[in-house]
Amino acid sequence: MNKRGPLISFAGSFLIMISFVVAVSAVPTEVPNSESLLISSLFEGMFDDVSEPFQILPGNVVYTSFSTYISDVPVLWGIQIMDYQNGDKLSIKISNIFGDSYGEYVQSDSVYFETIFVEQSDTLNFEIENIGSTDIEFVIMFTEDPENSKSFTNPNSPIAEMVVPLVVSGILLIVGIITMIIGIIALLIDLKNNFENKKNF
């Protein structure tokens, strides 16, 4: 019987295994020992500004701001709820000093990221309301012009060191799955041909 099917499937399985090994190697070995791991600590250098933790009671509002210095650039902002509990929810309203709105958002997950486009240097004011039923502690993160951030352009930055292996891992995983499927199809074709040959005899 032709052994190409099992061999191709084995090669696919091997690629999938390698992809998991590469993905695991991308995870930092020194992770901060904390009950609530900060996203900013995993992606060190990615954010221009990371706030101190805010504590907000149900129905209360917290205000914070972020100033941009470049025109026609996106601003990446994100909020992480510490020790997230089911039902935690924040309402975020963004405007500038002139009252122009940059949108309203609702966060109901532990981490939320959004990108807004700023046409000229501006100060973005964030009105954050706790619309959940329990106290919420959160941090907010900002990055101006994230595509040209040094954390992405510097190949030795923590983000580059993490993202590149994860991209390679994803490619290996996809190729491995495709190879496995080809191997299984080849195996089925060989079994069918082998069965038909036996019938002919």
PDB file of C-alpha atoms in Angstrom:
ATOM      1  CA  MET A   1       0.000   0.000   0.000  1.00  0.00           C
ATOM      2  CA  ASN A   2       1.218   3.511  -0.832  1.00  0.00           C
ATOM      3  CA  LYS A   3       2.506   5.258   2.301  1.00  0.00           C
ATOM      4  CA  ARG A   4       2.402   8.812   0.962  1.00  0.00           C
ATOM      5  CA  GLY A   5      -0.794   9.696   2.864  1.00  0.00           C
ATOM      6  CA  PRO A   6       0.506   8.796   6.350  1.00  0.00           C
ATOM      7  CA  LEU A   7       3.869  10.436   5.600  1.00  0.00           C
ATOM      8  CA  ILE A   8       2.242  13.697   4.475  1.00  0.00           C
ATOM      9  CA  SER A   9      -0.079  13.655   7.495  1.00  0.00           C
ATOM     10  CA  PHE A  10       2.888  13.063   9.800  1.00  0.00           C
ATOM     11  CA  ALA A  11       4.704  16.027   8.218  1.00  0.00           C
ATOM     12  CA  GLY A  12       1.632  18.193   8.841  1.00  0.00           C
ATOM     13  CA  SER A  13       1.436  17.055  12.464  1.00  0.00           C
ATOM     14  CA  PHE A  14       5.127  17.842  12.888  1.00  0.00           C
ATOM     15  CA  LEU A  15       4.627  21.384  11.529  1.00  0.00           C
ATOM     16  CA  ILE A  16       1.699  21.936  13.901  1.00  0.00           C
ATOM     17  CA  MET A  17       3.824  20.755  16.839  1.00  0.00           C
ATOM     18  CA  ILE A  18       6.643  23.110  15.797  1.00  0.00           C
ATOM     19  CA  SER A  19       4.162  26.008  15.576  1.00  0.00           C
ATOM     20  CA  PHE A  20       3.103  25.440  19.201  1.00  0.00           C
ATOM     21  CA  VAL A  21       6.738  25.296  20.315  1.00  0.00           C
ATOM     22  CA  VAL A  22       7.461  28.609  18.548  1.00  0.00           C
ATOM     23  CA  ALA A  23       4.333  30.207  20.075  1.00  0.00           C
ATOM     24  CA  VAL A  24       5.326  29.121  23.581  1.00  0.00           C
ATOM     25  CA  SER A  25       8.842  30.478  23.046  1.00  0.00           C
ATOM     26  CA  ALA A  26       7.343  33.919  22.240  1.00  0.00           C
ATOM     27  CA  VAL A  27       5.735  34.231  25.675  1.00  0.00           C
ATOM     28  CA  PRO A  28       7.964  36.183  28.077  1.00  0.00           C
ATOM     29  CA  THR A  29       9.638  34.001  30.698  1.00  0.00           C
ATOM     30  CA  GLU A  30       9.595  36.759  33.304  1.00  0.00           C
ATOM     31  CA  VAL A  31       5.951  37.663  33.764  1.00  0.00           C
ATOM     32  CA  PRO A  32       5.054  40.034  36.601  1.00  0.00           C
ATOM     33  CA  ASN A  33       3.702  38.162  39.606  1.00  0.00           C
ATOM     34  CA  SER A  34       0.318  39.817  39.950  1.00  0.00           C
ATOM     35  CA  GLU A  35      -3.284  38.757  40.268  1.00  0.00           C
ATOM     36  CA  SER A  36      -4.098  41.118  37.402  1.00  0.00           C
ATOM     37  CA  LEU A  37      -1.432  41.053  34.717  1.00  0.00           C
ATOM     38  CA  LEU A  38      -1.073  44.435  33.039  1.00  0.00           C
ATOM     39  CA  ILE A  39      -1.207  44.362  29.241  1.00  0.00           C
ATOM     40  CA  SER A  40       1.298  47.222  29.233  1.00  0.00           C
ATOM     41  CA  SER A  41       3.841  45.054  31.056  1.00  0.00           C
ATOM     42  CA  LEU A  42       3.614  42.376  28.354  1.00  0.00           C
ATOM     43  CA  PHE A  43       3.986  44.951  25.568  1.00  0.00           C
ATOM     44  CA  GLU A  44       6.623  47.094  27.158  1.00  0.00           C
ATOM     45  CA  GLY A  45       7.421  50.230  25.162  1.00  0.00           C
ATOM     46  CA  MET A  46       4.297  50.065  23.014  1.00  0.00           C
ATOM     47  CA  PHE A  47       2.394  52.804  24.844  1.00  0.00           C
ATOM     48  CA  ASP A  48       3.329  56.472  25.091  1.00  0.00           C
ATOM     49  CA  ASP A  49       1.386  56.830  28.322  1.00  0.00           C
ATOM     50  CA  VAL A  50      -0.056  54.362  30.840  1.00  0.00           C
ATOM     51  CA  SER A  51      -2.135  55.780  33.675  1.00  0.00           C
ATOM     52  CA  GLU A  52      -2.030  54.857  37.304  1.00  0.00           C
ATOM     53  CA  PRO A  53      -4.983  52.632  38.314  1.00  0.00           C
ATOM     54  CA  PHE A  54      -8.307  54.462  38.661  1.00  0.00           C
ATOM     55  CA  GLN A  55     -10.892  53.258  41.210  1.00  0.00           C
ATOM     56  CA  ILE A  56     -14.456  54.088  40.212  1.00  0.00           C
ATOM     57  CA  LEU A  57     -17.736  53.367  42.016  1.00  0.00           C
ATOM     58  CA  PRO A  58     -20.969  52.409  40.216  1.00  0.00           C
ATOM     59  CA  GLY A  59     -22.537  55.506  38.656  1.00  0.00           C
ATOM     60  CA  ASN A  60     -19.424  57.633  39.164  1.00  0.00           C
ATOM     61  CA  VAL A  61     -17.337  59.307  36.463  1.00  0.00           C
ATOM     62  CA  VAL A  62     -13.565  59.642  36.024  1.00  0.00           C
ATOM     63  CA  TYR A  63     -11.919  62.173  33.698  1.00  0.00           C
ATOM     64  CA  THR A  64      -8.527  61.887  32.056  1.00  0.00           C
ATOM     65  CA  SER A  65      -6.889  63.310  28.939  1.00  0.00           C
ATOM     66  CA  PHE A  66      -4.184  62.671  26.366  1.00  0.00           C
ATOM     67  CA  SER A  67      -2.500  65.296  24.172  1.00  0.00           C
ATOM     68  CA  THR A  68      -1.358  64.584  20.628  1.00  0.00           C
ATOM     69  CA  TYR A  69       1.492  66.452  18.937  1.00  0.00           C
ATOM     70  CA  ILE A  70       1.292  65.248  15.320  1.00  0.00           C
ATOM     71  CA  SER A  71      -1.411  66.010  12.759  1.00  0.00           C
ATOM     72  CA  ASP A  72      -3.252  63.430  10.648  1.00  0.00           C
ATOM     73  CA  VAL A  73      -2.345  60.403  12.754  1.00  0.00           C
ATOM     74  CA  PRO A  74      -4.282  57.614  14.456  1.00  0.00           C
ATOM     75  CA  VAL A  75      -4.310  57.369  18.231  1.00  0.00           C
ATOM     76  CA  LEU A  76      -4.542  53.912  19.770  1.00  0.00           C
ATOM     77  CA  TRP A  77      -6.120  53.867  23.213  1.00  0.00           C
ATOM     78  CA  GLY A  78      -7.123  51.018  25.436  1.00  0.00           C
ATOM     79  CA  ILE A  79      -8.598  50.294  28.837  1.00  0.00           C
ATOM     80  CA  GLN A  80      -7.898  47.257  30.986  1.00  0.00           C
ATOM     81  CA  ILE A  81     -10.236  46.449  33.870  1.00  0.00           C
ATOM     82  CA  MET A  82      -8.260  44.962  36.732  1.00  0.00           C
ATOM     83  CA  ASP A  83      -9.647  41.794  38.341  1.00  0.00           C
ATOM     84  CA  TYR A  84     -12.482  41.799  35.810  1.00  0.00           C
ATOM     85  CA  GLN A  85     -15.800  40.373  37.006  1.00  0.00           C
ATOM     86  CA  ASN A  86     -18.755  39.387  34.846  1.00  0.00           C
ATOM     87  CA  GLY A  87     -21.032  42.415  34.584  1.00  0.00           C
ATOM     88  CA  ASP A  88     -18.292  45.048  34.799  1.00  0.00           C
ATOM     89  CA  LYS A  89     -19.046  47.753  32.250  1.00  0.00           C
ATOM     90  CA  LEU A  90     -17.633  51.171  31.390  1.00  0.00           C
ATOM     91  CA  SER A  91     -18.992  53.953  29.198  1.00  0.00           C
ATOM     92  CA  ILE A  92     -16.310  56.042  27.469  1.00  0.00           C
ATOM     93  CA  LYS A  93     -17.018  59.406  25.822  1.00  0.00           C
ATOM     94  CA  ILE A  94     -14.179  61.163  23.991  1.00  0.00           C
ATOM     95  CA  SER A  95     -14.108  64.817  23.022  1.00  0.00           C
ATOM     96  CA  ASN A  96     -11.588  67.629  22.581  1.00  0.00           C
ATOM     97  CA  ILE A  97     -11.274  70.953  24.400  1.00  0.00           C
ATOM     98  CA  PHE A  98     -13.730  72.514  21.921  1.00  0.00           C
ATOM     99  CA  GLY A  99     -16.395  69.917  22.651  1.00  0.00           C
ATOM    100  CA  ASP A 100     -16.035  68.054  19.343  1.00  0.00           C
ATOM    101  CA  SER A 101     -16.939  64.402  19.821  1.00  0.00           C
ATOM    102  CA  TYR A 102     -14.534  61.582  18.946  1.00  0.00           C
ATOM    103  CA  GLY A 103     -17.112  58.929  19.704  1.00  0.00           C
ATOM    104  CA  GLU A 104     -18.823  57.039  22.506  1.00  0.00           C
ATOM    105  CA  TYR A 105     -17.850  53.486  23.425  1.00  0.00           C
ATOM    106  CA  VAL A 106     -18.976  50.797  25.854  1.00  0.00           C
ATOM    107  CA  GLN A 107     -16.535  48.335  27.364  1.00  0.00           C
ATOM    108  CA  SER A 108     -17.923  45.089  28.753  1.00  0.00           C
ATOM    109  CA  ASP A 109     -14.758  42.944  28.539  1.00  0.00           C
ATOM    110  CA  SER A 110     -11.572  42.942  30.569  1.00  0.00           C
ATOM    111  CA  VAL A 111      -9.571  44.651  27.795  1.00  0.00           C
ATOM    112  CA  TYR A 112     -10.785  47.059  25.138  1.00  0.00           C
ATOM    113  CA  PHE A 113      -8.761  48.802  22.391  1.00  0.00           C
ATOM    114  CA  GLU A 114      -9.876  51.334  19.824  1.00  0.00           C
ATOM    115  CA  THR A 115      -8.208  53.608  17.260  1.00  0.00           C
ATOM    116  CA  ILE A 116      -9.377  57.139  16.502  1.00  0.00           C
ATOM    117  CA  PHE A 117      -8.029  59.484  13.833  1.00  0.00           C
ATOM    118  CA  VAL A 118      -6.859  62.948  14.878  1.00  0.00           C
ATOM    119  CA  GLU A 119      -6.602  65.486  12.052  1.00  0.00           C
ATOM    120  CA  GLN A 120      -4.490  67.980  14.005  1.00  0.00           C
ATOM    121  CA  SER A 121      -2.652  68.160  17.317  1.00  0.00           C
ATOM    122  CA  ASP A 122      -5.318  68.091  19.982  1.00  0.00           C
ATOM    123  CA  THR A 123      -6.119  67.234  23.577  1.00  0.00           C
ATOM    124  CA  LEU A 124      -8.473  64.290  23.907  1.00  0.00           C
ATOM    125  CA  ASN A 125     -10.687  64.292  26.985  1.00  0.00           C
ATOM    126  CA  PHE A 126     -11.977  60.935  28.217  1.00  0.00           C
ATOM    127  CA  GLU A 127     -15.152  60.793  30.313  1.00  0.00           C
ATOM    128  CA  ILE A 128     -15.291  57.297  31.780  1.00  0.00           C
ATOM    129  CA  GLU A 129     -18.411  56.206  33.689  1.00  0.00           C
ATOM    130  CA  ASN A 130     -18.929  53.005  35.636  1.00  0.00           C
ATOM    131  CA  ILE A 131     -22.261  51.706  34.340  1.00  0.00           C
ATOM    132  CA  GLY A 132     -21.825  48.339  36.066  1.00  0.00           C
ATOM    133  CA  SER A 133     -23.025  47.340  39.514  1.00  0.00           C
ATOM    134  CA  THR A 134     -19.676  46.899  41.319  1.00  0.00           C
ATOM    135  CA  ASP A 135     -16.519  48.931  41.933  1.00  0.00           C
ATOM    136  CA  ILE A 136     -14.120  48.881  38.997  1.00  0.00           C
ATOM    137  CA  GLU A 137     -10.367  49.474  38.948  1.00  0.00           C
ATOM    138  CA  PHE A 138      -8.826  50.151  35.546  1.00  0.00           C
ATOM    139  CA  VAL A 139      -5.845  51.580  33.710  1.00  0.00           C
ATOM    140  CA  ILE A 140      -5.921  53.445  30.400  1.00  0.00           C
ATOM    141  CA  MET A 141      -3.173  53.342  27.748  1.00  0.00           C
ATOM    142  CA  PHE A 142      -2.371  55.653  24.841  1.00  0.00           C
ATOM    143  CA  THR A 143      -0.148  55.517  21.758  1.00  0.00           C
ATOM    144  CA  GLU A 144       0.134  58.256  19.155  1.00  0.00           C
ATOM    145  CA  ASP A 145       0.808  57.057  15.597  1.00  0.00           C
ATOM    146  CA  PRO A 146       1.224  53.375  16.619  1.00  0.00           C
ATOM    147  CA  GLU A 147       2.303  52.220  13.136  1.00  0.00           C
ATOM    148  CA  ASN A 148       5.493  54.278  13.418  1.00  0.00           C
ATOM    149  CA  SER A 149       6.089  53.515  17.077  1.00  0.00           C
ATOM    150  CA  LYS A 150       9.676  52.585  17.955  1.00  0.00           C
ATOM    151  CA  SER A 151       8.317  49.441  19.589  1.00  0.00           C
ATOM    152  CA  PHE A 152       7.291  48.192  16.124  1.00  0.00           C
ATOM    153  CA  THR A 153      10.161  49.552  14.037  1.00  0.00           C
ATOM    154  CA  ASN A 154      12.904  48.442  16.438  1.00  0.00           C
ATOM    155  CA  PRO A 155      13.611  44.716  15.782  1.00  0.00           C
ATOM    156  CA  ASN A 156      15.029  44.351  19.313  1.00  0.00           C
ATOM    157  CA  SER A 157      11.955  45.740  21.054  1.00  0.00           C
ATOM    158  CA  PRO A 158       9.891  43.398  23.291  1.00  0.00           C
ATOM    159  CA  ILE A 159       6.928  43.645  20.912  1.00  0.00           C
ATOM    160  CA  ALA A 160       8.954  42.718  17.831  1.00  0.00           C
ATOM    161  CA  GLU A 161      10.537  39.845  19.721  1.00  0.00           C
ATOM    162  CA  MET A 162       7.057  38.570  20.594  1.00  0.00           C
ATOM    163  CA  VAL A 163       5.096  39.352  17.423  1.00  0.00           C
ATOM    164  CA  VAL A 164       7.547  37.883  14.882  1.00  0.00           C
ATOM    165  CA  PRO A 165       7.589  34.394  16.474  1.00  0.00           C
ATOM    166  CA  LEU A 166       3.787  34.487  16.786  1.00  0.00           C
ATOM    167  CA  VAL A 167       3.464  35.329  13.077  1.00  0.00           C
ATOM    168  CA  VAL A 168       5.843  32.473  12.198  1.00  0.00           C
ATOM    169  CA  SER A 169       3.873  30.178  14.506  1.00  0.00           C
ATOM    170  CA  GLY A 170       0.615  31.133  12.772  1.00  0.00           C
ATOM    171  CA  ILE A 171       2.073  30.441   9.330  1.00  0.00           C
ATOM    172  CA  LEU A 172       3.431  27.062  10.431  1.00  0.00           C
ATOM    173  CA  LEU A 173       0.066  26.170  11.960  1.00  0.00           C
ATOM    174  CA  ILE A 174      -1.818  26.988   8.747  1.00  0.00           C
ATOM    175  CA  VAL A 175       0.685  25.113   6.556  1.00  0.00           C
ATOM    176  CA  GLY A 176       0.596  22.172   8.981  1.00  0.00           C
ATOM    177  CA  ILE A 177      -3.200  21.944   8.901  1.00  0.00           C
ATOM    178  CA  ILE A 178      -3.263  22.148   5.093  1.00  0.00           C
ATOM    179  CA  THR A 179      -0.554  19.466   4.860  1.00  0.00           C
ATOM    180  CA  MET A 180      -2.504  17.197   7.210  1.00  0.00           C
ATOM    181  CA  ILE A 181      -5.656  17.595   5.131  1.00  0.00           C
ATOM    182  CA  ILE A 182      -3.704  16.767   1.939  1.00  0.00           C
ATOM    183  CA  GLY A 183      -2.258  13.694   3.673  1.00  0.00           C
ATOM    184  CA  ILE A 184      -5.689  12.506   4.777  1.00  0.00           C
ATOM    185  CA  ILE A 185      -7.102  12.991   1.266  1.00  0.00           C
ATOM    186  CA  ALA A 186      -4.128  11.102  -0.229  1.00  0.00           C
ATOM    187  CA  LEU A 187      -4.661   8.302   2.307  1.00  0.00           C
ATOM    188  CA  LEU A 188      -8.349   8.002   1.419  1.00  0.00           C
ATOM    189  CA  ILE A 189      -7.553   7.950  -2.317  1.00  0.00           C
ATOM    190  CA  ASP A 190      -4.944   5.220  -1.779  1.00  0.00           C
ATOM    191  CA  LEU A 191      -7.385   3.165   0.306  1.00  0.00           C
ATOM    192  CA  LYS A 192     -10.040   3.524  -2.388  1.00  0.00           C
ATOM    193  CA  ASN A 193      -7.609   2.506  -5.161  1.00  0.00           C
ATOM    194  CA  ASN A 194      -6.353  -0.411  -3.086  1.00  0.00           C
ATOM    195  CA  PHE A 195      -9.926  -1.590  -2.460  1.00  0.00           C
ATOM    196  CA  GLU A 196     -10.823  -1.334  -6.173  1.00  0.00           C
ATOM    197  CA  ASN A 197      -7.673  -3.243  -7.169  1.00  0.00           C
ATOM    198  CA  LYS A 198      -8.622  -6.061  -4.788  1.00  0.00           C
ATOM    199  CA  LYS A 199     -12.118  -6.168  -6.280  1.00  0.00           C
ATOM    200  CA  ASN A 200     -10.700  -6.467  -9.778  1.00  0.00           C
ATOM    201  CA  PHE A 201      -8.786  -9.515  -8.705  1.00  0.00           C
TER     202      PHE A 201
END
